[in-house]
Amino acid sequence: MSFYFASLVSNQESAGTLVSDYIHLNWTSDPFGHAASQPSLFAQMGFDAFFFGRIDYQEHELRNRTKQLEFVWRGSQSLGAETDMFSHVLYTGYGFLPGFSFQRKDQPIMWDPELQDMNIKEMADDFASQIRQRARSNQTPNVLVPFGSDFQFENAHMLFKNMDHLIDYLNANQGVYDLHVFYSTPTTYMEAVHAANHVWDVKTGDFLPYADHPHSYWSGYYSSRSALKGYVRSRNNFLRATQSLLASTYLPFNIPYADLISKIEILTQAFSTSQHHDAISGTEKQHVADDYAKRLSIGSAACEDVMADILSKIVSKTGVNPNFSFCRLINESICPSTDTLTPVNSIAIVAYNPRARNVVETLRIPVKSGAAVFGPDGSPVKCQQYVNEDGVTSVAFQVEIPALGFNTYFLQHNSRDEIIPAKMIQDEMILENEFLKVAFDAETHRLKNITNKVSGRTVKIGQELMWWNASAGNKESSQASGAYVFRPNGTSPFNLNPRQVPTVTGTIGPMLSTVTQVWNKWARQTFRLYRNAAYLEVEATIGPIDISDDMGKEVIARYITDLDTKNIWYSDSEGQEFVERKTNYRPYPYNISEPVAMNYVPMNFAAYIRDVAKGDQITLVSDRTRGCASLKNGEFENMLHRRLLHDDKKGVGEPLNESNIVRTTQRIIFDPIVNASRRYRSEMASLNQPPVLLFANAGSVSKYIRENVVTFSAMDAKLPENVDLLTFKMLNTGQVLLRLQNIFAVGEDEELSKSVSLDLNSLFPALQIEQVTEVSLSANQPIQEMHRLKWKVAESKSESKEPKEFQTILDVDVKNAKVTLSAQQIRTFVIRYSVV
C-alpha cells in the first residue's frame, strides 16, 4: 500500500492507545505492495521487524530461489542505516499450509491406531516435507508457519485439537523428521532469527507495483474510488486543523478541552477506520464505501462544532458569540452561508490557517449577487467578480493568514462592479501572471507551452483527457480490470471525442484567469492561473462516466512534453522521499506481459519528469492519491477516475461501477531542477492543507470589527522553510503532542536538505514549557526506552555494520529546548505547557 505517511502515523498512534505493552514488530500480511517509506516509519515507531506478504510474483520467485525472502530494508536514503528494518516476506501468504486448513474440509488428523483410517504418519510426512521445502529458502534454521487465514479460523477447538496431535507426533519422532515444532508468535520467531547473528543483505527502494500473475497488476487500486480518496484526504486535513486550533488556544483562552477532545475523537476513529487496506484503497463494496463516507461526515460535523465553538469564544469581545457555519459543498460552487448577503447584511469569513507558517491564498467564493471584499481592518481588498466554470457568480480575492491563526474578511453587497463572463475562445489563448506565461493552441484548444518568466525557459507541453478501455478478459487471460487490477485492453488510450478537440471558454481578470475545456458531456477541466502564483492549477470534473457502449473506462490526463527524460520519472513515497522510476524496468528478471499496467505506480502527492541536460523539470502536485506512469520519453499520465463493468475476482465480488462525479485538482510546476524542490514541497503542503473557512452574518463590517477579534496567531515566528508542524494536538492528560519534520530529503536542495535547529520554547509566545519528553513516532513510548534490535548487514552495502541510535533529547532543559532535525527526520514530543 502507499498513501500518506501522516495518516499511517496517526493510525498507529491511535492503535497504541488500545494496547498496554509495546509491540516490537509490524505484521502487514495483506496489503498489495509496500512503499519505501514504510520500514523507515516503522523503525521510528520502535519496531524491530516488518513481516509482510504480496510482492511481485517474479521477484518472489527470485528471492525464494536465492534465499532473499529475509533481508534488511533501508527505505530512507536520507535517514540511512538509522532506520534499517529487518524484513520477512511470507513464503506463500498468510494462510495455512496446503492440506492443513481443517475447517475448510481438509482431512482431519486421525491419530488413534484403533481407527481404520489413521493418517497421522502421512499427514506428518506431508507437513515435514513442506517445512523442509520452506527451509531451503531461509538463511537460518528457523521456519515460520502461519496458522490461520480469512474465514478459516472460526472453530478454534477443531483447529487446535488437530494441530496438537500433529505437533506431538512430530516432536516424538525427531529422529525421523529432525524438526522441533511448537506454537509461537512472530516476535518469538524474530528473536530466534536475530540470535543467529546472521549478516543480511540490504534492500532499497519499494515493492510497487504488485502483481500475482503475468496479466494481473494490482495498480488499479491507486485510483479506485477517487472521490472517497479525496474525501479521506480532506477529512484528515480538517482533523489536523481542528486539533491544532484546540491545542493552541485551550490554555490562553481557558477553554475546557475534555468534551471537545471527545468530539474530535469521532472523526479520529472514522478516519482510522478509513485507513483499512480495503478502505482507502477503494477495494470495498459500494455500500461499504458509502458507510466509510457517512462515518467521516458524522465525524466532520462534530469537528465543525468544535472549531465553531472555539472560534466563537476567541473572537467575541462582548459575550455575544458569532454563529459560524461551513460551506461543505464549496467545491461544487454551493455555499448557503453566502445566500444571506444583502445590502443590509455583510458576511464575515474567518480563514483559519492550520499550517505553522504564514500563507497567501486566493479564495473563490460563490455568491448569488455581486460582492465587494474588505479586510480585517475594514479596508477594501482587491477582488474579481466572474462567472465560474459551473456558471455560478463568484468572487475571487487574495488572503494573507498568519501561522496557526486566522484573519477575517468580509463580503459586502455590491451591484455596481462588472461581473466578468466566461467567453468562447476561437484563437490562441494566453494566461499570464508575474511568474508564468501559459499558451493554449488555437486549433486544438489544448495546452501548448509554459514559459517560466523568472528563468526565461519555455517548455512545449500538450495535455489532453483520454481513457483506457478496461479489459473484460481475452484469449491470453480471463483477468478483467477491476477495483484492484488495472488491465487496459490494448496499449493506446481512446479519445474523448472524435477530433479530440474540446470546446473552450475563458476569463481574464486581475485575480485569476481561466480556460475551461469541455471534452464531452461527462468530462471537462479548468486551468487557473492565479495572481502571484508560480504554478498552473488544473481542476478536472469527470463523471458520471458513460458506459452505454458497454465499455469500462479508466480516464487519464496525459502530458506530452519536449523534455528528454530518458524514460525516467519520479513519484513520491507516501509524501516523503521520491523514488526513481524507469519505463519497463525491474531490478530482477521479468516479462513485459502488461506494458501499461506494469509501469503504473502510486502518486500520493506529487510526481515529476526532468531533462537533466536542459536543467528543466515539470512537477505535478495532486490533491489525492492516483496512479501515474511515463510510458514514453517526455510523457507523463495519471488516472483521474474509473468506472468498470467486471469484477477482477480479487475479493470485492462486484464491479467498480461508480456513477458519481469526481472533481480533482492538480498543480503544474515548471522550474529549473536546481530549485524545483522548494516549489513542489511548498505546493504539496499548500494544496493539501488549505485554509479552513467559517462564515457568519456580520451585519455591518464596522460593527463586527468593533465587537470581535478579527486576527489571531498562536505562533510568534514562522518555522524554518524546511520544517513542518506535522502534529499539534491535545491529549486527554492535558498535555500536548507535538511532531516536527524536516520535509526535505538528502540531495533535494543545496541548503534546505541540511539539518536545521530550532528552540521549542520560541514557537508559541503564549505558552511556556513546564515539561517535555521525546517519544517514539507513534507516541507510545519514551524515546529513551526505545532500544531496537541491531541487525548486521553486508559491509559492501552499508556505511556501517550497526545502525546508530537516534539522536534524542535525553535531559531537556525546558528553558533551552533546542531541537535539531536532519533531512526527513520526524521528532515527536509530549509537552506540558503553562500560560506565560
mmCIF file with all atom_site columns, N, CA and C in Angstrom, residues 12 44 119 181 190 344 354 392 395 442 467 484 565 584 683 718 723 725 740:
data_model
loop_
_atom_site.group_PDB
_atom_site.id
_atom_site.type_symbol
_atom_site.label_atom_id
_atom_site.label_alt_id
_atom_site.label_comp_id
_atom_site.label_asym_id
_atom_site.label_entity_id
_atom_site.label_seq_id
_atom_site.pdbx_PDB_ins_code
_atom_site.Cartn_x
_atom_site.Cartn_y
_atom_site.Cartn_z
_atom_site.occupancy
_atom_site.B_iso_or_equiv
_atom_site.pdbx_formal_charge
_atom_site.auth_seq_id
_atom_site.auth_comp_id
_atom_site.auth_asym_id
_atom_site.auth_atom_id
_atom_site.pdbx_PDB_model_num
ATOM 1  N N  . GLN A 1 12  ? -1.354  4.576   13.650  1.00 0.00 ? 12  GLN A N  1
ATOM 2  C CA . GLN A 1 12  ? -0.545  3.786   14.581  1.00 0.00 ? 12  GLN A CA 1
ATOM 3  C C  . GLN A 1 12  ? -0.591  4.377   15.981  1.00 0.00 ? 12  GLN A C  1
ATOM 4  N N  . GLN A 1 44  ? 11.053  4.286   13.187  1.00 0.00 ? 44  GLN A N  1
ATOM 5  C CA . GLN A 1 44  ? 10.907  5.436   14.069  1.00 0.00 ? 44  GLN A CA 1
ATOM 6  C C  . GLN A 1 44  ? 9.800   5.227   15.098  1.00 0.00 ? 44  GLN A C  1
ATOM 7  N N  . ASN A 1 119 ? -4.232  -41.636 9.847   1.00 0.00 ? 119 ASN A N  1
ATOM 8  C CA . ASN A 1 119 ? -3.413  -40.984 8.808   1.00 0.00 ? 119 ASN A CA 1
ATOM 9  C C  . ASN A 1 119 ? -2.324  -40.100 9.374   1.00 0.00 ? 119 ASN A C  1
ATOM 10 N N  . VAL A 1 181 ? 8.755   -28.616 16.573  1.00 0.00 ? 181 VAL A N  1
ATOM 11 C CA . VAL A 1 181 ? 7.583   -27.821 16.196  1.00 0.00 ? 181 VAL A CA 1
ATOM 12 C C  . VAL A 1 181 ? 6.886   -27.332 17.461  1.00 0.00 ? 181 VAL A C  1
ATOM 13 N N  . MET A 1 190 ? 11.170  -13.804 15.362  1.00 0.00 ? 190 MET A N  1
ATOM 14 C CA . MET A 1 190 ? 12.134  -12.724 15.118  1.00 0.00 ? 190 MET A CA 1
ATOM 15 C C  . MET A 1 190 ? 13.322  -12.838 16.068  1.00 0.00 ? 190 MET A C  1
ATOM 16 N N  . VAL A 1 344 ? -28.076 45.035  3.534   1.00 0.00 ? 344 VAL A N  1
ATOM 17 C CA . VAL A 1 344 ? -28.008 45.386  4.958   1.00 0.00 ? 344 VAL A CA 1
ATOM 18 C C  . VAL A 1 344 ? -27.274 44.327  5.783   1.00 0.00 ? 344 VAL A C  1
ATOM 19 N N  . PRO A 1 354 ? -4.109  26.249  9.252   1.00 0.00 ? 354 PRO A N  1
ATOM 20 C CA . PRO A 1 354 ? -3.599  25.205  10.148  1.00 0.00 ? 354 PRO A CA 1
ATOM 21 C C  . PRO A 1 354 ? -2.104  24.973  10.017  1.00 0.00 ? 354 PRO A C  1
ATOM 22 N N  . VAL A 1 392 ? -21.724 29.824  -12.083 1.00 0.00 ? 392 VAL A N  1
ATOM 23 C CA . VAL A 1 392 ? -22.137 30.498  -10.848 1.00 0.00 ? 392 VAL A CA 1
ATOM 24 C C  . VAL A 1 392 ? -21.291 31.762  -10.662 1.00 0.00 ? 392 VAL A C  1
ATOM 25 N N  . VAL A 1 395 ? -16.730 35.395  -6.397  1.00 0.00 ? 395 VAL A N  1
ATOM 26 C CA . VAL A 1 395 ? -15.799 36.475  -6.144  1.00 0.00 ? 395 VAL A CA 1
ATOM 27 C C  . VAL A 1 395 ? -14.469 35.850  -5.722  1.00 0.00 ? 395 VAL A C  1
ATOM 28 N N  . ALA A 1 442 ? -4.550  27.444  -30.832 1.00 0.00 ? 442 ALA A N  1
ATOM 29 C CA . ALA A 1 442 ? -5.757  27.983  -31.468 1.00 0.00 ? 442 ALA A CA 1
ATOM 30 C C  . ALA A 1 442 ? -6.578  26.901  -32.157 1.00 0.00 ? 442 ALA A C  1
ATOM 31 N N  . TRP A 1 467 ? -9.057  8.020   -22.290 1.00 0.00 ? 467 TRP A N  1
ATOM 32 C CA . TRP A 1 467 ? -9.479  6.907   -21.444 1.00 0.00 ? 467 TRP A CA 1
ATOM 33 C C  . TRP A 1 467 ? -8.964  5.577   -21.966 1.00 0.00 ? 467 TRP A C  1
ATOM 34 N N  . TYR A 1 484 ? -9.043  -3.758  -7.874  1.00 0.00 ? 484 TYR A N  1
ATOM 35 C CA . TYR A 1 484 ? -7.623  -3.954  -7.574  1.00 0.00 ? 484 TYR A CA 1
ATOM 36 C C  . TYR A 1 484 ? -6.760  -3.810  -8.827  1.00 0.00 ? 484 TYR A C  1
ATOM 37 N N  . THR A 1 565 ? 13.603  12.890  -21.137 1.00 0.00 ? 565 THR A N  1
ATOM 38 C CA . THR A 1 565 ? 13.609  12.357  -19.772 1.00 0.00 ? 565 THR A CA 1
ATOM 39 C C  . THR A 1 565 ? 14.345  11.035  -19.642 1.00 0.00 ? 565 THR A C  1
ATOM 40 N N  . ASN A 1 584 ? 9.427   0.291   -18.159 1.00 0.00 ? 584 ASN A N  1
ATOM 41 C CA . ASN A 1 584 ? 9.699   -1.116  -18.484 1.00 0.00 ? 584 ASN A CA 1
ATOM 42 C C  . ASN A 1 584 ? 10.950  -1.655  -17.795 1.00 0.00 ? 584 ASN A C  1
ATOM 43 N N  . GLU A 1 683 ? 4.089   23.533  -2.492  1.00 0.00 ? 683 GLU A N  1
ATOM 44 C CA . GLU A 1 683 ? 2.747   23.324  -3.052  1.00 0.00 ? 683 GLU A CA 1
ATOM 45 C C  . GLU A 1 683 ? 2.120   22.028  -2.562  1.00 0.00 ? 683 GLU A C  1
ATOM 46 N N  . LYS A 1 718 ? 7.416   32.162  12.345  1.00 0.00 ? 718 LYS A N  1
ATOM 47 C CA . LYS A 1 718 ? 7.166   31.017  11.488  1.00 0.00 ? 718 LYS A CA 1
ATOM 48 C C  . LYS A 1 718 ? 8.309   30.022  11.619  1.00 0.00 ? 718 LYS A C  1
ATOM 49 N N  . VAL A 1 723 ? 10.932  22.969  7.703   1.00 0.00 ? 723 VAL A N  1
ATOM 50 C CA . VAL A 1 723 ? 10.317  22.281  8.838   1.00 0.00 ? 723 VAL A CA 1
ATOM 51 C C  . VAL A 1 723 ? 8.801   22.411  8.763   1.00 0.00 ? 723 VAL A C  1
ATOM 52 N N  . LEU A 1 725 ? 5.093   21.497  10.817  1.00 0.00 ? 725 LEU A N  1
ATOM 53 C CA . LEU A 1 725 ? 4.410   21.088  12.042  1.00 0.00 ? 725 LEU A CA 1
ATOM 54 C C  . LEU A 1 725 ? 3.448   19.964  11.660  1.00 0.00 ? 725 LEU A C  1
ATOM 55 N N  . LEU A 1 740 ? 7.424   17.435  14.716  1.00 0.00 ? 740 LEU A N  1
ATOM 56 C CA . LEU A 1 740 ? 8.090   18.302  13.757  1.00 0.00 ? 740 LEU A CA 1
ATOM 57 C C  . LEU A 1 740 ? 8.845   17.442  12.756  1.00 0.00 ? 740 LEU A C  1
#
